[in-house]
Short mmCIF file of C-alpha atoms in Angstrom, two decimals:
data_model
loop_
_atom_site.label_atom_id
_atom_site.label_comp_id
_atom_site.label_asym_id
_atom_site.label_seq_id
_atom_site.Cartn_x
_atom_site.Cartn_y
_atom_site.Cartn_z
CA MET A 27 -5.88 3.60 12.50
CA SER A 28 -8.06 1.28 10.46
CA ILE A 29 -7.18 -1.23 7.77
CA GLU A 30 -9.50 0.84 5.57
CA LEU A 31 -6.30 2.68 4.63
CA ILE A 32 -5.55 -0.29 2.35
CA GLY A 33 -8.54 0.63 0.23
CA LYS A 34 -7.76 4.33 0.47
CA THR A 35 -5.39 4.18 -2.49
CA LYS A 36 -8.17 3.11 -4.86
CA GLU A 37 -10.54 5.76 -3.49
CA LEU A 38 -7.96 8.51 -3.87
CA LYS A 39 -7.08 7.45 -7.42
CA THR A 40 -10.73 7.57 -8.44
CA THR A 41 -11.07 11.17 -7.30
CA THR A 42 -8.29 12.27 -9.64
CA ASP A 43 -9.68 10.87 -12.88
CA ALA A 44 -11.74 13.89 -13.92
CA GLU A 45 -9.25 16.55 -12.87
CA ASP A 46 -5.71 17.62 -13.57
CA VAL A 47 -4.05 14.22 -13.21
CA SER A 48 -0.48 15.13 -12.27
CA THR A 49 -1.45 17.69 -9.63
CA LYS A 50 -4.30 15.69 -8.15
CA GLN A 51 -2.32 12.44 -8.04
CA LEU A 52 0.37 14.25 -6.10
CA ASP A 53 -2.25 15.63 -3.70
CA ALA A 54 -3.84 12.21 -3.30
CA THR A 55 -0.47 10.59 -2.65
CA GLN A 56 0.42 13.18 -0.04
CA MET A 57 -2.95 12.69 1.64
CA TYR A 58 -2.42 8.94 1.84
CA LEU A 59 1.14 9.30 3.12
CA GLY A 60 -0.08 11.74 5.75
CA GLU A 61 -2.69 9.33 7.00
CA ILE A 62 -0.43 6.29 7.27
CA GLY A 63 2.16 8.41 9.04
CA PHE A 64 0.08 8.05 12.19
CA SER A 65 0.25 4.25 12.10
CA PRO A 66 2.22 3.07 15.15
CA LEU A 67 5.24 0.88 14.47
CA LEU A 68 5.66 -2.41 16.31
CA THR A 69 8.49 -3.40 18.60
CA ALA A 70 10.16 -6.76 17.96
CA GLU A 71 8.21 -8.24 20.87
CA GLU A 72 4.89 -6.85 19.62
CA GLU A 73 5.66 -8.13 16.14
CA VAL A 74 6.06 -11.69 17.43
CA MET A 75 2.96 -11.46 19.60
CA PHE A 76 0.67 -10.05 16.90
CA SER A 77 1.98 -12.34 14.18
CA ARG A 78 1.40 -15.39 16.36
CA GLU A 79 -2.17 -14.27 16.98
CA ALA A 80 -2.68 -13.47 13.29
CA LEU A 81 -1.64 -17.01 12.38
CA LYS A 82 -4.33 -18.28 14.73
CA GLY A 83 -6.92 -16.26 12.84
CA ASN A 84 -7.14 -13.23 15.12
CA GLU A 85 -8.42 -10.51 12.77
CA LYS A 86 -7.44 -7.58 15.00
CA SER A 87 -3.85 -8.82 15.22
CA ARG A 88 -3.75 -9.32 11.46
CA GLU A 89 -5.00 -5.78 10.95
CA ARG A 90 -2.44 -4.40 13.38
CA MET A 91 0.39 -6.15 11.50
CA ILE A 92 -0.82 -4.75 8.18
CA VAL A 93 -1.45 -1.18 9.29
CA SER A 94 1.84 -0.96 11.17
CA ASN A 95 3.77 -1.88 8.03
CA LEU A 96 2.06 0.37 5.46
CA ARG A 97 5.07 2.70 5.53
CA LEU A 98 7.30 -0.22 4.53
CA VAL A 99 5.17 -0.64 1.39
CA VAL A 100 5.55 3.05 0.54
CA LYS A 101 9.30 2.95 1.04
CA ILE A 102 9.65 -0.02 -1.31
CA ALA A 103 7.14 1.36 -3.83
CA ARG A 104 9.15 4.58 -4.16
CA ARG A 105 12.06 2.58 -5.60
CA TYR A 106 9.87 1.62 -8.55
CA ASN A 107 8.56 5.12 -9.26
CA ASN A 108 8.72 6.44 -12.84
CA ARG A 109 8.68 2.95 -14.36
CA GLY A 110 5.20 3.10 -15.87
CA LEU A 111 2.86 3.06 -12.87
CA ALA A 112 1.85 5.94 -10.61
CA LEU A 113 3.05 5.79 -7.02
CA LEU A 114 -0.46 5.12 -5.71
CA ASP A 115 -0.77 2.17 -8.10
CA LEU A 116 2.57 0.83 -6.89
CA ILE A 117 1.48 1.23 -3.27
CA GLU A 118 -1.81 -0.55 -3.96
CA GLU A 119 0.05 -3.48 -5.51
CA GLY A 120 2.54 -3.51 -2.64
CA ASN A 121 -0.28 -3.57 -0.10
CA ILE A 122 -1.52 -6.80 -1.69
CA GLY A 123 1.92 -8.29 -1.10
CA LEU A 124 1.95 -7.01 2.48
CA ILE A 125 -1.35 -8.72 3.22
CA ARG A 126 -0.02 -11.96 1.77
CA ALA A 127 3.13 -11.67 3.90
CA VAL A 128 1.09 -11.22 7.09
CA GLU A 129 -0.92 -14.33 6.23
CA LYS A 130 2.21 -16.41 5.59
CA PHE A 131 4.65 -15.08 8.19
CA ASP A 132 5.78 -17.46 10.92
CA PRO A 133 7.76 -15.64 13.66
CA GLU A 134 9.17 -18.91 14.98
CA ARG A 135 11.50 -19.17 11.98
CA GLY A 136 13.71 -16.37 13.26
CA PHE A 137 13.11 -13.66 10.63
CA ARG A 138 12.08 -10.10 11.25
CA PHE A 139 8.79 -9.44 9.51
CA SER A 140 10.21 -6.58 7.43
CA THR A 141 12.74 -8.94 5.83
CA TYR A 142 10.07 -11.49 4.97
CA ALA A 143 7.47 -8.95 3.82
CA THR A 144 9.92 -7.09 1.58
CA TRP A 145 10.02 -10.02 -0.83
CA TRP A 146 6.22 -10.31 -1.05
CA ILE A 147 5.85 -6.56 -1.58
CA ARG A 148 8.51 -6.48 -4.27
CA GLN A 149 7.01 -9.51 -6.00
CA THR A 150 3.54 -8.00 -6.39
CA ILE A 151 4.91 -4.63 -7.51
CA GLU A 152 7.29 -6.17 -10.04
CA ARG A 153 4.55 -8.41 -11.42
CA ALA A 154 2.32 -5.38 -11.91
CA LEU A 155 5.12 -3.51 -13.68
CA MET A 156 5.78 -6.50 -15.90
CA ASN A 157 2.11 -6.60 -16.89
CA GLN A 158 2.23 -2.88 -17.59
CA THR A 159 5.30 -3.28 -19.82
CA ARG A 160 3.73 -6.17 -21.73
CA THR A 161 0.61 -4.19 -22.47
CA ILE A 162 2.25 -0.86 -23.26
CA ARG A 163 1.30 -1.01 -26.99
CA LEU A 164 -2.37 -1.72 -26.32
CA PRO A 165 -4.99 1.06 -26.35
CA ILE A 166 -5.10 2.79 -22.98
CA HIS A 167 -8.71 1.81 -22.22
CA ILE A 168 -7.83 -1.85 -22.87
CA VAL A 169 -4.79 -1.59 -20.60
CA LYS A 170 -6.88 -0.10 -17.78
CA GLU A 171 -9.54 -2.79 -18.10
CA LEU A 172 -7.00 -5.61 -18.26
CA ASN A 173 -5.08 -4.26 -15.25
CA LEU A 174 -8.33 -4.10 -13.28
CA TYR A 175 -9.02 -7.78 -13.93
CA LEU A 176 -5.42 -8.84 -13.27
CA ARG A 177 -5.30 -6.91 -10.00
CA THR A 178 -8.61 -8.40 -8.93
CA ALA A 179 -7.41 -11.87 -9.89
CA ARG A 180 -4.29 -11.48 -7.72
CA ARG A 181 -6.36 -10.32 -4.77
CA LEU A 182 -8.87 -13.15 -5.17
CA SER A 183 -6.13 -15.77 -5.51
CA GLN A 184 -4.93 -14.77 -2.05
CA GLU A 185 -8.40 -14.70 -0.53
CA LEU A 186 -9.61 -17.94 -2.13
CA ASP A 187 -6.32 -19.88 -2.15
CA HIS A 188 -6.83 -20.82 -5.80
CA GLU A 189 -6.63 -19.13 -9.17
CA PRO A 190 -9.97 -17.35 -9.59
CA THR A 191 -12.28 -18.20 -12.47
CA ALA A 192 -13.59 -15.62 -14.92
CA GLU A 193 -16.95 -15.86 -13.15
CA GLU A 194 -15.38 -15.03 -9.77
CA ILE A 195 -13.49 -12.07 -11.24
CA ALA A 196 -16.65 -10.84 -12.95
CA GLU A 197 -18.59 -11.05 -9.70
CA ALA A 198 -15.88 -9.17 -7.79
CA THR A 199 -15.64 -6.39 -10.36
CA GLY A 200 -19.28 -6.20 -11.31
CA GLU A 201 -18.35 -6.59 -14.98
CA PRO A 202 -19.94 -8.97 -17.53
CA ILE A 203 -18.41 -12.45 -17.62
CA ALA A 204 -17.94 -12.17 -21.39
CA SER A 205 -15.80 -9.04 -20.98
CA VAL A 206 -13.64 -10.69 -18.35
CA GLN A 207 -13.17 -13.82 -20.47
CA LYS A 208 -12.20 -11.71 -23.48
CA MET A 209 -9.59 -9.78 -21.50
CA LEU A 210 -8.14 -12.91 -19.91
CA LYS A 211 -7.76 -14.53 -23.34
CA LEU A 212 -6.01 -11.37 -24.53
CA ASN A 213 -3.66 -11.62 -21.57
CA GLU A 214 -2.87 -15.24 -22.46
CA ARG A 215 -1.93 -14.19 -25.99
CA ILE A 216 0.31 -11.43 -24.64
CA ASN A 217 1.98 -13.92 -22.30
CA SER A 218 2.54 -16.38 -25.13
CA VAL A 219 4.84 -13.99 -26.98
CA ASP A 220 6.82 -12.90 -23.91
CA THR A 221 10.52 -13.59 -24.15
CA PRO A 222 11.71 -15.84 -21.27
CA ILE A 223 14.04 -14.12 -18.85
CA GLY A 224 17.22 -15.84 -17.73
CA GLY A 225 17.45 -19.59 -18.00
CA ASP A 226 21.20 -19.97 -17.73
CA ASP A 227 22.87 -20.07 -14.34
CA GLU A 228 25.46 -17.59 -15.52
CA ASN A 229 23.01 -14.93 -16.60
CA LYS A 230 21.54 -14.20 -13.19
CA ALA A 231 22.61 -12.22 -10.10
CA LEU A 232 22.64 -13.35 -6.48
CA LEU A 233 20.02 -11.83 -4.22
CA ASP A 234 19.41 -8.39 -5.60
CA ILE A 235 18.34 -7.39 -2.11
CA ILE A 236 22.00 -7.66 -1.10
CA ALA A 237 23.47 -6.25 -4.29
CA ASP A 238 21.11 -3.24 -4.30
CA GLU A 239 23.39 -0.28 -3.73
CA GLN A 240 20.68 2.23 -4.61
CA GLY A 241 18.79 2.12 -1.36
CA SER A 242 19.56 4.84 1.17
CA GLY A 243 18.61 5.65 4.73
CA PRO A 244 18.69 3.61 7.94
CA GLU A 245 15.61 1.50 7.12
CA ASN A 246 17.11 0.26 3.84
CA GLN A 247 20.39 -0.50 5.55
CA LEU A 248 18.72 -2.36 8.40
CA GLN A 249 16.75 -4.59 6.03
CA THR A 250 19.79 -5.31 3.89
CA ASN A 251 21.88 -6.14 6.95
CA ASP A 252 19.12 -8.39 8.27
CA MET A 253 19.18 -10.46 5.09
CA LYS A 254 22.98 -10.48 4.93
CA LEU A 255 23.14 -11.90 8.45
CA ASN A 256 20.76 -14.69 7.48
CA ILE A 257 22.73 -15.48 4.33
CA ILE A 258 25.92 -15.73 6.37
CA LYS A 259 24.16 -18.04 8.84
CA TRP A 260 22.89 -20.27 6.02
CA LEU A 261 26.35 -20.43 4.45
CA GLN A 262 27.61 -22.14 7.59
CA GLU A 263 25.38 -25.12 6.74
CA LEU A 264 27.26 -25.73 3.48
CA ASN A 265 30.46 -27.74 3.25
CA PRO A 266 33.70 -25.68 3.27
CA LYS A 267 34.27 -25.81 -0.49
CA GLN A 268 30.69 -24.79 -1.32
CA ARG A 269 30.86 -21.97 1.22
CA GLU A 270 34.14 -20.67 -0.21
CA VAL A 271 32.90 -20.74 -3.80
CA LEU A 272 29.70 -18.82 -3.03
CA ALA A 273 31.53 -16.34 -0.82
CA ARG A 274 34.08 -15.57 -3.53
CA ARG A 275 31.56 -15.57 -6.38
CA PHE A 276 29.07 -13.20 -4.78
CA GLY A 277 31.20 -11.02 -2.53
CA LEU A 278 30.26 -12.47 0.86
CA LEU A 279 32.29 -13.00 4.03
CA GLY A 280 34.70 -10.20 3.15
CA HIS A 281 35.41 -11.26 -0.45
CA GLU A 282 34.96 -9.19 -3.58
CA PRO A 283 32.56 -10.60 -6.24
CA ALA A 284 34.50 -12.62 -8.83
CA THR A 285 33.84 -14.52 -12.05
CA LEU A 286 33.89 -18.31 -12.23
CA GLU A 287 37.28 -18.18 -13.92
CA ASP A 288 38.78 -15.85 -11.30
CA VAL A 289 37.47 -18.00 -8.44
CA GLY A 290 39.04 -21.04 -10.11
CA VAL A 291 42.41 -19.31 -10.26
CA GLU A 292 42.13 -18.21 -6.62
CA ILE A 293 41.36 -21.68 -5.22
CA GLY A 294 43.17 -23.83 -7.78
CA LEU A 295 40.21 -25.35 -9.63
CA THR A 296 39.00 -25.26 -13.22
CA ARG A 297 36.22 -22.89 -14.21
CA GLU A 298 33.93 -25.86 -14.90
CA ARG A 299 34.58 -27.39 -11.48
CA VAL A 300 33.82 -24.05 -9.79
CA ARG A 301 30.56 -23.86 -11.76
CA GLN A 302 29.61 -27.38 -10.64
CA ILE A 303 30.30 -26.56 -6.98
CA GLN A 304 28.28 -23.35 -7.33
CA VAL A 305 25.29 -25.26 -8.73
CA GLU A 306 25.47 -27.78 -5.87
CA ALA A 307 25.83 -25.03 -3.27
CA LEU A 308 22.93 -22.98 -4.61
CA LYS A 309 20.73 -26.05 -4.70
CA ARG A 310 21.50 -26.71 -1.05
CA LEU A 311 21.01 -23.04 -0.16
CA LYS A 312 17.63 -23.05 -1.89
CA GLU A 313 16.54 -26.00 0.26
CA ILE A 314 17.64 -24.19 3.41
CA MET A 315 15.78 -21.02 2.49
CA ARG A 316 12.62 -22.84 1.46
CA HIS A 317 12.51 -24.28 4.98
CA GLN A 318 12.49 -20.66 6.17
CA GLY A 319 9.38 -19.91 4.12
CA LEU A 320 11.07 -18.01 1.28
CA ASP A 321 10.61 -18.51 -2.45
CA ILE A 322 14.22 -18.78 -3.47
CA GLU A 323 13.53 -18.48 -7.21
CA SER A 324 12.31 -14.95 -6.77
CA LEU A 325 14.80 -13.89 -4.12
CA PHE A 326 17.75 -15.35 -5.92
CA THR A 327 19.30 -14.37 -9.18
CA TYR A 328 22.89 -15.37 -9.67
CA GLU A 329 25.27 -14.04 -12.30
CA GLY A 330 28.46 -15.18 -13.90
#
């Protein structure tokens, strides 16, 4: 099984453009799913071995890690279906995240790859959906052109390790530099009117990967349990009061999720003091998780 499957999504989408879209997209999706179904999964030992070699620059090991986890991308992409992007588009975006995860994953830190890669896959898919939502009122041909440049820019940023210039995007897409520059300026204007999300500690929710009750099947459960076990391990590095506050606030260690006020009543502290302890504890937890190679700002959302 070749890594050419990564590019298969784009090829299959192209073949549907001139025909009945809904039927042909379904056929193309089924064809892709059928092909990746033959990709062999890795054992835990193989995962460590191939990821170590991939970190050293071994291209065959990198390819093996990617191809063996294509089904993980599909499973995650399905959760975002019917939100504005076709499943093949979601898979293509998720594959970009998978490649990034393989490049960044360090097996010595004690994570299973699926746990680490899930965040990268979700991030790229959610960013694509956000771009789609922002541009929903633009003419469809503009949206398609802008999405092409944005997708190319994300891919190039991973390959080049810097934000690509308009010239680099133009070269990669074969489009005129002036067209790329025009679209990127349009994207900047769209971004400038976006409403910021969150901003207050009490308007967020802790680790949606844990709180997600929608996932079903053994693979979802295994990934959720994997992350829960790590969270529990990290909690042990906090002081007792910080650990108790987070456990009671977010329903960990056998507790039910509770508001700041309810936690205060339960442990005999004011709501404000509980909030202060929560802020201190989350700051410490962020430091711990960053050492594990995770971007805590995207994994964590905490609510109040």
